[in-house]
Coordinates of C-alpha atoms and ligand atoms in Angstrom, one line a residue:
X1 CA -304.2 -230.7 -37.8
X2 CA -301.1 -229.5 -35.9
X3 CA -298.0 -228.9 -38.4
X4 CA -298.2 -228.3 -41.6
X5 CA -296.4 -230.2 -44.1
X6 CA -292.6 -230.3 -45.6
X7 CA -293.1 -230.5 -48.6
X8 CA -290.0 -230.4 -51.0
X9 CA -292.1 -228.2 -53.2
X10 CA -291.8 -226.0 -50.5
X11 CA -288.2 -224.8 -51.3
X12 CA -287.8 -222.0 -52.3
X13 CA -285.7 -221.4 -55.6
X14 CA -285.0 -218.1 -55.4
X15 CA -284.6 -215.8 -52.4
X16 CA -286.7 -212.1 -52.1
X17 CA -284.6 -209.1 -52.8
X18 CA -287.1 -206.5 -50.7
X19 CA -285.1 -203.9 -51.5
X20 CA -286.8 -204.7 -55.0
X21 CA -290.4 -202.9 -53.7
X22 CA -289.2 -200.6 -51.3
X23 CA -290.6 -196.4 -52.1
X24 CA -287.1 -195.0 -51.4
X25 CA -284.2 -197.2 -51.2
X26 CA -282.5 -196.7 -47.1
X27 CA -278.2 -194.5 -47.2
X28 CA -275.6 -197.1 -48.6
X29 CA -273.1 -197.8 -46.7
X30 CA -269.6 -195.2 -46.8
X31 CA -266.1 -195.8 -47.1
X32 CA -264.9 -195.5 -43.7
X33 CA -262.3 -193.4 -44.8
X34 CA -262.9 -191.4 -47.8
X35 CA -266.6 -191.4 -46.3
X36 CA -268.2 -191.2 -49.8
X37 CA -270.3 -194.1 -50.6
X38 CA -268.3 -197.4 -51.4
X39 CA -267.4 -199.1 -54.4
X40 CA -267.8 -202.7 -55.0
X41 CA -264.6 -203.0 -56.0
X42 CA -263.8 -201.5 -52.3
X43 CA -265.0 -203.9 -50.9
X44 CA -262.3 -206.9 -52.3
X45 CA -260.7 -206.8 -49.5
X46 CA -263.1 -208.3 -46.8
X47 CA -265.6 -209.9 -49.4
X48 CA -265.5 -213.1 -52.0
X49 CA -266.4 -211.0 -54.9
X50 CA -269.6 -213.7 -55.5
X51 CA -270.5 -212.1 -51.7
X52 CA -270.7 -208.6 -52.7
X53 CA -272.9 -208.2 -56.0
X54 CA -275.4 -210.0 -54.0
X55 CA -275.5 -206.9 -51.5
X56 CA -275.5 -204.8 -54.9
X57 CA -278.4 -207.1 -56.3
X58 CA -281.6 -205.1 -57.5
X59 CA -283.0 -207.9 -59.1
X60 CA -287.1 -208.7 -57.1
X61 CA -286.0 -212.8 -56.9
X62 CA -282.0 -214.0 -56.7
X63 CA -281.9 -217.8 -57.9
X64 CA -280.4 -220.3 -54.9
X65 CA -277.4 -222.0 -56.6
X66 CA -277.3 -225.7 -56.8
X67 CA -275.3 -226.6 -54.5
X68 CA -277.3 -224.8 -52.2
X69 CA -280.9 -225.8 -52.8
X70 CA -278.9 -229.7 -52.3
X71 CA -277.6 -228.2 -48.9
X72 CA -280.7 -226.6 -48.3
X73 CA -282.2 -229.7 -48.5
X74 CA -280.9 -231.6 -45.5
X75 CA -283.1 -229.3 -42.5
X76 CA -285.4 -227.3 -45.5
X77 CA -288.5 -226.7 -45.6
X78 CA -288.5 -226.6 -41.4
X79 CA -291.8 -226.7 -39.3
X80 CA -294.6 -224.9 -39.6
X81 CA -296.4 -225.5 -36.5
X82 CA -299.7 -224.0 -35.0
X83 CA -299.4 -224.4 -31.1
X84 CA -302.0 -225.2 -30.0
X85 CA -301.1 -226.8 -26.6
X86 CA -300.2 -222.9 -26.3
X87 CA -303.2 -221.2 -27.3
X88 CA -304.8 -224.1 -24.8
X89 CA -302.9 -222.3 -21.6
X90 CA -303.8 -219.0 -22.6
X91 CA -306.8 -219.4 -23.4
X92 CA -307.2 -217.4 -26.4
X93 CA -309.0 -216.4 -29.4
X94 CA -305.7 -216.1 -31.1
X95 CA -304.4 -218.9 -33.3
X96 CA -300.7 -218.9 -33.0
X97 CA -298.2 -220.5 -35.1
X98 CA -294.1 -220.8 -35.6
X99 CA -291.3 -221.6 -38.2
X100 CA -289.0 -224.0 -36.3
X101 CA -285.8 -223.0 -37.8
X102 CA -284.2 -225.1 -35.1
X103 CA -284.2 -228.7 -37.1
X104 CA -281.1 -227.1 -39.2
X105 CA -278.0 -229.4 -38.4
X106 CA -276.4 -226.7 -35.8
X107 CA -279.7 -225.6 -34.3
X108 CA -280.4 -222.2 -35.8
X109 CA -281.3 -220.1 -38.9
X110 CA -277.7 -219.1 -39.3
X111 CA -277.5 -221.7 -41.7
X112 CA -279.2 -220.8 -43.8
X113 CA -276.9 -217.9 -45.2
X114 CA -274.2 -219.7 -44.2
X115 CA -274.3 -222.2 -47.0
X116 CA -274.9 -219.4 -49.1
X117 CA -271.7 -217.5 -48.2
X118 CA -269.6 -220.2 -48.3
X119 CA -270.6 -221.6 -51.4
X120 CA -269.5 -218.5 -52.7
X121 CA -266.1 -218.8 -51.5
X122 CA -265.4 -221.7 -52.5
X123 CA -267.1 -221.2 -56.2
X124 CA -263.7 -218.5 -56.2
X125 CA -261.6 -220.3 -54.6
X126 CA -261.1 -218.6 -51.0
X127 CA -259.3 -220.9 -49.1
X128 CA -260.5 -219.7 -45.2
X129 CA -263.5 -217.4 -44.5
X130 CA -262.8 -216.3 -40.7
X131 CA -265.1 -214.3 -38.9
X132 CA -266.3 -213.4 -35.0
X133 CA -269.8 -214.6 -33.2
X134 CA -271.4 -214.6 -30.2
X135 CA -272.9 -217.1 -28.4
X136 CA -270.9 -219.7 -30.9
X137 CA -274.7 -220.4 -33.5
X138 CA -272.6 -218.4 -36.4
X139 CA -269.6 -219.6 -35.7
X140 CA -270.2 -223.1 -35.9
X141 CA -273.3 -222.1 -38.8
X142 CA -270.3 -221.1 -41.6
X143 CA -268.1 -224.3 -39.5
X144 CA -270.6 -227.0 -40.8
X145 CA -271.0 -224.9 -44.0
X146 CA -267.3 -224.3 -44.2
X147 CA -267.2 -228.2 -44.2
X148 CA -269.7 -228.5 -47.4
X149 CA -267.3 -226.8 -49.8
X150 CA -264.2 -226.9 -47.8
X151 CA -263.6 -223.4 -46.9
X152 CA -261.5 -223.5 -43.8
X153 CA -263.0 -221.3 -41.1
X154 CA -261.3 -219.1 -37.9
X155 CA -263.7 -217.8 -35.3
X156 CA -263.7 -214.8 -32.6
X157 CA -265.7 -215.6 -30.0
X158 CA -267.1 -213.4 -27.7
X159 CA -264.7 -214.1 -24.5
X160 CA -268.5 -214.2 -22.0
X161 CA -269.6 -216.6 -24.4
X162 CA -266.8 -218.7 -25.2
X163 CA -267.2 -218.8 -21.2
X164 CA -270.7 -218.9 -20.6
X165 CA -271.0 -221.8 -23.0
X166 CA -267.7 -224.1 -24.5
X167 CA -271.1 -226.6 -26.0
X168 CA -270.4 -224.6 -29.3
X169 CA -267.1 -224.4 -29.7
X170 CA -266.4 -227.9 -29.3
X171 CA -269.5 -228.2 -32.0
X172 CA -267.1 -225.4 -34.7
X173 CA -264.0 -227.9 -33.8
X174 CA -266.2 -230.9 -35.0
X175 CA -267.0 -229.3 -38.4
X176 CA -262.7 -228.6 -38.2
X177 CA -262.6 -224.6 -37.3
X178 CA -260.1 -222.8 -35.4
X179 CA -262.1 -220.4 -32.5
X180 CA -260.6 -217.6 -30.4
X181 CA -261.2 -216.3 -27.2
X182 CA -261.7 -212.1 -28.2
X183 CA -260.5 -209.9 -28.1
X184 CA -257.4 -212.0 -28.2
X185 CA -253.6 -210.9 -27.9
X186 CA -253.4 -211.6 -31.5
X187 CA -254.5 -208.8 -33.8
X188 CA -253.8 -204.9 -33.3
X189 CA -258.0 -204.7 -32.6
X190 CA -258.6 -207.4 -30.1
X191 CA -254.9 -206.5 -28.0
X192 CA -256.4 -203.1 -26.6
X193 CA -258.1 -204.4 -25.3
X194 CA -256.7 -208.3 -23.6
X195 CA -253.8 -205.9 -22.8
X196 CA -255.1 -203.5 -20.2
X197 CA -258.2 -206.3 -19.2
X198 CA -257.0 -209.7 -20.5
X199 CA -260.1 -211.3 -18.8
X200 CA -262.0 -208.0 -21.0
X201 CA -266.1 -210.7 -21.0
X202 CA -265.8 -208.7 -25.8
X203 CA -268.4 -208.0 -27.7
X204 CA -269.2 -208.4 -30.9
X205 CA -268.0 -205.1 -32.7
X206 CA -264.2 -205.4 -30.9
X207 CA -264.4 -209.8 -32.6
X208 CA -266.0 -208.8 -35.2
X209 CA -262.2 -206.5 -35.7
X210 CA -260.6 -209.2 -35.1
X211 CA -262.1 -211.2 -37.5
X212 CA -261.4 -207.8 -40.2
X213 CA -258.2 -207.2 -39.4
X214 CA -257.3 -211.2 -39.9
X215 CA -258.5 -210.5 -43.4
X216 CA -257.4 -207.5 -44.6
X217 CA -253.8 -209.1 -43.6
X218 CA -254.3 -211.9 -45.4
X219 CA -255.0 -212.4 -48.9
X220 CA -256.4 -215.5 -49.0
X221 CA -258.7 -215.2 -46.4
X222 CA -261.9 -213.4 -47.2
X223 CA -264.3 -212.5 -43.9
X224 CA -267.8 -213.8 -43.9
X225 CA -270.9 -212.2 -41.6
X226 CA -273.4 -213.5 -40.6
X227 CA -276.2 -210.7 -39.9
X228 CA -276.9 -207.0 -40.6
X229 CA -276.0 -206.5 -43.8
X230 CA -278.3 -206.5 -47.4
X231 CA -278.2 -210.1 -48.7
X232 CA -277.1 -212.2 -45.6
X233 CA -280.8 -211.0 -44.4
X234 CA -281.9 -211.5 -48.1
X235 CA -280.8 -215.5 -47.3
X236 CA -282.7 -215.7 -44.4
X237 CA -285.8 -215.3 -46.5
X238 CA -286.2 -218.5 -47.7
X239 CA -287.7 -219.4 -44.4
X240 CA -290.6 -216.9 -44.8
X241 CA -291.3 -218.0 -48.2
X242 CA -291.9 -221.3 -47.1
X243 CA -293.4 -219.8 -44.7
X244 CA -296.0 -218.2 -46.2
X245 CA -297.1 -221.8 -48.5
X246 CA -297.4 -222.8 -44.7
X247 CA -299.4 -220.9 -43.4
X248 CA -301.4 -221.4 -46.6
X249 CA -302.1 -224.8 -46.5
X250 CA -303.2 -224.1 -43.0
X251 CA -305.7 -222.0 -44.0
X252 CA -304.2 -218.3 -42.2
X253 CA -302.8 -215.7 -43.3
X254 CA -300.9 -213.8 -39.9
X255 CA -302.2 -210.3 -38.6
X256 CA -299.1 -210.5 -36.5
X257 CA -295.5 -211.9 -37.6
X258 CA -292.6 -211.4 -34.4
X259 CA -288.9 -212.3 -34.6
X260 CA -286.9 -211.2 -32.1
X261 CA -283.4 -208.7 -33.1
X262 CA -280.0 -209.6 -32.7
X263 CA -278.1 -207.8 -35.9
X264 CA -281.6 -208.2 -37.7
X265 CA -282.0 -211.8 -39.9
X266 CA -283.7 -214.7 -38.4
X267 CA -287.1 -211.7 -38.1
X268 CA -286.3 -210.2 -41.8
X269 CA -285.9 -212.8 -42.9
X270 CA -289.6 -214.6 -41.6
X271 CA -291.3 -210.9 -42.2
X272 CA -289.9 -209.6 -45.8
X273 CA -291.5 -212.1 -47.5
X274 CA -294.2 -211.0 -45.1
X275 CA -293.8 -207.6 -45.6
X276 CA -294.2 -208.2 -49.3
X277 CA -297.5 -207.8 -49.8
X278 CA -297.8 -204.5 -47.5
X279 CA -295.8 -202.7 -49.4
X280 CA -298.4 -203.4 -52.2
X281 CA -300.5 -202.4 -50.3
X282 CA -302.6 -205.1 -50.5
X283 CA -302.6 -205.7 -46.5
X284 CA -301.3 -204.3 -42.8
X285 CA -299.4 -206.7 -41.0
X286 CA -298.3 -206.3 -38.2
X287 CA -294.9 -206.5 -38.2
X288 CA -293.2 -206.5 -34.2
X289 CA -289.0 -206.6 -34.0
X290 CA -288.2 -208.1 -30.4
X291 CA -285.0 -206.3 -28.6
X292 CA -283.7 -207.1 -24.5
X293 CA -284.1 -204.1 -22.9
X294 CA -280.4 -204.7 -21.9
X295 CA -279.4 -204.3 -26.1
X296 CA -281.8 -201.1 -27.1
X297 CA -280.7 -200.6 -30.2
X298 CA -283.8 -200.1 -32.1
X299 CA -286.3 -198.9 -29.5
X300 CA -283.1 -196.2 -28.1
X301 CA -280.6 -196.4 -30.7
X302 CA -279.8 -192.8 -32.7
X303 CA -281.0 -194.1 -36.2
X304 CA -277.5 -192.0 -38.1
X305 CA -274.5 -193.6 -40.2
X306 CA -271.8 -195.7 -37.4
X307 CA -269.9 -198.5 -37.8
X308 CA -270.2 -202.3 -37.4
X309 CA -267.0 -202.8 -34.9
X310 CA -265.9 -201.6 -32.0
X311 CA -262.2 -199.4 -33.6
X312 CA -264.1 -198.6 -36.4
X313 CA -262.3 -200.7 -39.8
X314 CA -265.6 -201.8 -41.9
X315 CA -267.4 -199.5 -43.8
X316 CA -270.2 -196.7 -41.9
X317 CA -274.2 -198.1 -42.5
X318 CA -276.9 -196.3 -42.1
X319 CA -278.9 -198.1 -38.9
X320 CA -280.2 -197.7 -35.1
X321 CA -276.8 -197.7 -33.0
X322 CA -276.2 -197.3 -29.3
X323 CA -272.6 -196.7 -30.4
X324 CA -270.5 -198.3 -31.6
X325 CA -268.0 -198.8 -28.5
X326 CA -271.2 -199.8 -27.0
X327 CA -270.4 -202.7 -24.4
X328 CA -273.4 -205.2 -23.2
X329 CA -273.7 -206.3 -20.5
X330 CA -273.4 -210.3 -20.5
X331 CA -276.6 -211.6 -21.5
X332 CA -277.7 -214.8 -21.4
X333 CA -279.1 -213.6 -25.5
X334 CA -275.8 -213.8 -26.2
X335 CA -276.8 -213.7 -30.0
X336 CA -278.4 -210.3 -29.9
X337 CA -275.4 -208.2 -27.7
X338 CA -274.7 -205.6 -30.9
X339 CA -274.8 -201.9 -31.4
X340 CA -276.4 -202.1 -34.4
X341 CA -279.2 -203.2 -36.6
X342 CA -279.5 -204.2 -40.6
X343 CA -279.8 -200.6 -42.2
X344 CA -283.0 -202.6 -43.9
X345 CA -285.1 -203.6 -40.2
X346 CA -284.4 -200.0 -39.5
X347 CA -286.0 -198.2 -42.7
X348 CA -288.9 -200.2 -42.1
X349 CA -288.8 -199.0 -39.2
X350 CA -288.3 -196.1 -39.9
X351 CA -291.1 -196.6 -42.4
X352 CA -293.2 -197.1 -39.4
X353 CA -293.8 -200.5 -40.8
X354 CA -291.8 -202.2 -38.4
X355 CA -292.8 -201.7 -34.5
X356 CA -289.2 -202.4 -32.3
X357 CA -289.8 -203.7 -28.8
X358 CA -287.6 -204.3 -25.7
X359 CA -288.6 -206.5 -23.5
X360 CA -286.8 -207.8 -19.5
X361 CA -284.4 -210.5 -19.3
X362 CA -286.9 -212.0 -16.0
X363 CA -290.3 -211.8 -19.0
X364 CA -288.2 -214.1 -21.3
X365 CA -287.2 -216.8 -19.1
X366 CA -291.4 -216.6 -18.0
X367 CA -292.2 -217.5 -21.7
X368 CA -289.0 -220.0 -21.8
X369 CA -289.9 -222.4 -19.4
X370 CA -294.0 -222.0 -20.2
X371 CA -293.5 -222.6 -23.8
X372 CA -291.0 -225.9 -22.7
X373 CA -293.9 -226.5 -21.1
X374 CA -296.8 -226.3 -23.3
X375 CA -295.3 -227.3 -27.0
X376 CA -291.9 -229.3 -25.9
X377 CA -289.1 -227.6 -27.0
X378 CA -286.7 -225.7 -25.4
X379 CA -286.0 -222.7 -27.1
X380 CA -283.3 -220.5 -27.9
X381 CA -283.1 -217.9 -25.6
X382 CA -282.9 -215.5 -28.2
X383 CA -286.0 -216.5 -29.7
X384 CA -288.3 -216.7 -25.8
X385 CA -287.7 -213.1 -26.5
X386 CA -290.2 -213.8 -30.1
X387 CA -291.8 -215.5 -27.6
X388 CA -292.8 -214.2 -24.9
X389 CA -294.5 -210.7 -27.6
X390 CA -296.5 -214.1 -29.2
X391 CA -298.1 -215.0 -25.2
X392 CA -298.5 -211.1 -25.0
X393 CA -300.6 -210.0 -27.9
X394 CA -301.9 -213.7 -27.2
X395 CA -303.7 -212.5 -24.4
X396 CA -304.5 -209.0 -25.6
X397 CA -306.4 -210.9 -28.6
X398 CA -307.6 -212.5 -25.7
X399 CA -308.8 -208.9 -23.4
X400 CA -310.1 -207.6 -26.6
X401 CA -311.9 -211.2 -27.7
X402 CA -310.8 -210.4 -30.7
X403 CA -309.7 -213.5 -33.0
X404 CA -306.5 -213.5 -34.3
X405 CA -303.7 -214.2 -36.7
X406 CA -299.7 -214.4 -34.6
X407 CA -296.9 -216.4 -36.2
X408 CA -293.2 -216.1 -34.6
X409 CA -290.6 -217.2 -35.7
X410 CA -288.3 -219.5 -33.2
X411 CA -284.9 -219.1 -34.5
X412 CA -283.7 -221.6 -32.5
X413 CA -283.4 -224.6 -30.0
X414 CA -281.7 -223.3 -26.6
X415 CA -280.0 -227.1 -25.8
X416 CA -276.8 -225.9 -25.5
X417 CA -277.9 -223.1 -23.7
X418 CA -278.8 -224.7 -21.5
X419 CA -276.7 -223.5 -19.0
X420 CA -278.2 -219.9 -19.2
X421 CA -281.5 -222.2 -17.5
X422 CA -280.0 -223.2 -14.6
X423 CA -282.8 -222.8 -12.1
X424 CA -282.6 -219.9 -11.3
X425 CA -285.5 -217.5 -12.9
X426 CA -284.0 -214.4 -11.5
X427 CA -280.7 -214.5 -12.5
X428 CA -281.2 -215.4 -16.5
Ligands
PLP1 C1 -277.8 -215.0 -33.6 C2 -279.5 -215.6 -33.5 C3 -280.3 -214.8 -33.0 C4 -279.6 -213.4 -33.5 O1 -279.7 -212.8 -34.9 P1 -280.7 -211.9 -35.6 O2 -280.0 -211.8 -37.1 O3 -281.3 -210.7 -35.4 O4 -280.8 -212.8 -35.8 C5 -281.5 -215.1 -32.8 N1 -281.3 -215.9 -32.6 C6 -280.9 -217.2 -32.7 C7 -281.5 -219.0 -32.2 C8 -279.4 -217.0 -33.0 O5 -278.5 -217.5 -33.1

């Protein structure tokens, strides 16, 4: 058997909130002005109230509302696949499994939180959600979710991605969203960079500043963030909760769980339901978070308070960071170009539960090509970071003659990133 079933019963009725199980909580976000722990009401100019409540929730299980479950059921449960062809090619004793989030409406895991956030905004009468996007995955996910719940979306898209990958701009516009190239001349935050260099490649940090500024200046507009925050990671746990049941069906328990990390949400979404058993003391699963060596926040960044954006408008988050002014080089894995890391992933890394690893683009490209040839799916460049480490771990198992069970998250497909694969392995 190669595929676990996509039994509707596997779709969870509640998200898993890992904060309920942590022995000590991560340090709280601070107000950017007072530097005191931020109060929920301080966030109301930025986020919908329902979203703020999700950020502060303490229960272990947080119910998923009916309309959100209905929206999920369009594409969830997503497939869990045993990579038998890849295993055969590697000639390894390790069993390799992947959870495939590319079957969602825009080809990545990001719709999981977009749908929940659009629902929460619509519920309280918000008309417009503003956001930023790197390669366009988040922008297109939010535009899709917005179109389902009657919300308009305004998306600031990082210029280097806008130019390299116009595909998702088209997708956002098809869902009725508006796209602005960032840094743009339409906000103060954007103008600072735009006036110095109208061709500035942009960064997620700058685009976040622009979207937050638009939100703060317009009462009908609220802001949506596609990663990093506790509740965004929590929404993504539908991935791991489904995977747990599907792995059970396949008769396997993973000893190693792998995901790529940009802000940390797809990794957390797959990993946290499994981390629960480590926290409870019943298992010692390994969790590997993979980042590009060109944007190495977890492996090389400092763990400290930093702003989530580039000009200091957002709350201060206690996280691994390369510094708010860090502008990563244009990367094909645009979704992994962020200077910080989710506070919860940073916390688990500091606890020694998550192992961070940084890898180079050539290794990632080769892994993507091998995966495409064996498993028949063109992976997103971001997801290929996880594939590369899964392959590496499978080869270690071979060298050690060990039977292992490896599970990784295939966070998205790469069809809209096809230009990144344009025949030149060296320039990937
Ligand atoms: C956005 C994105 C990522 C990185 O974001 P995380 O929050 O770290 O998951 C990874 N893979 C794909 C396909 C993405 O679209």
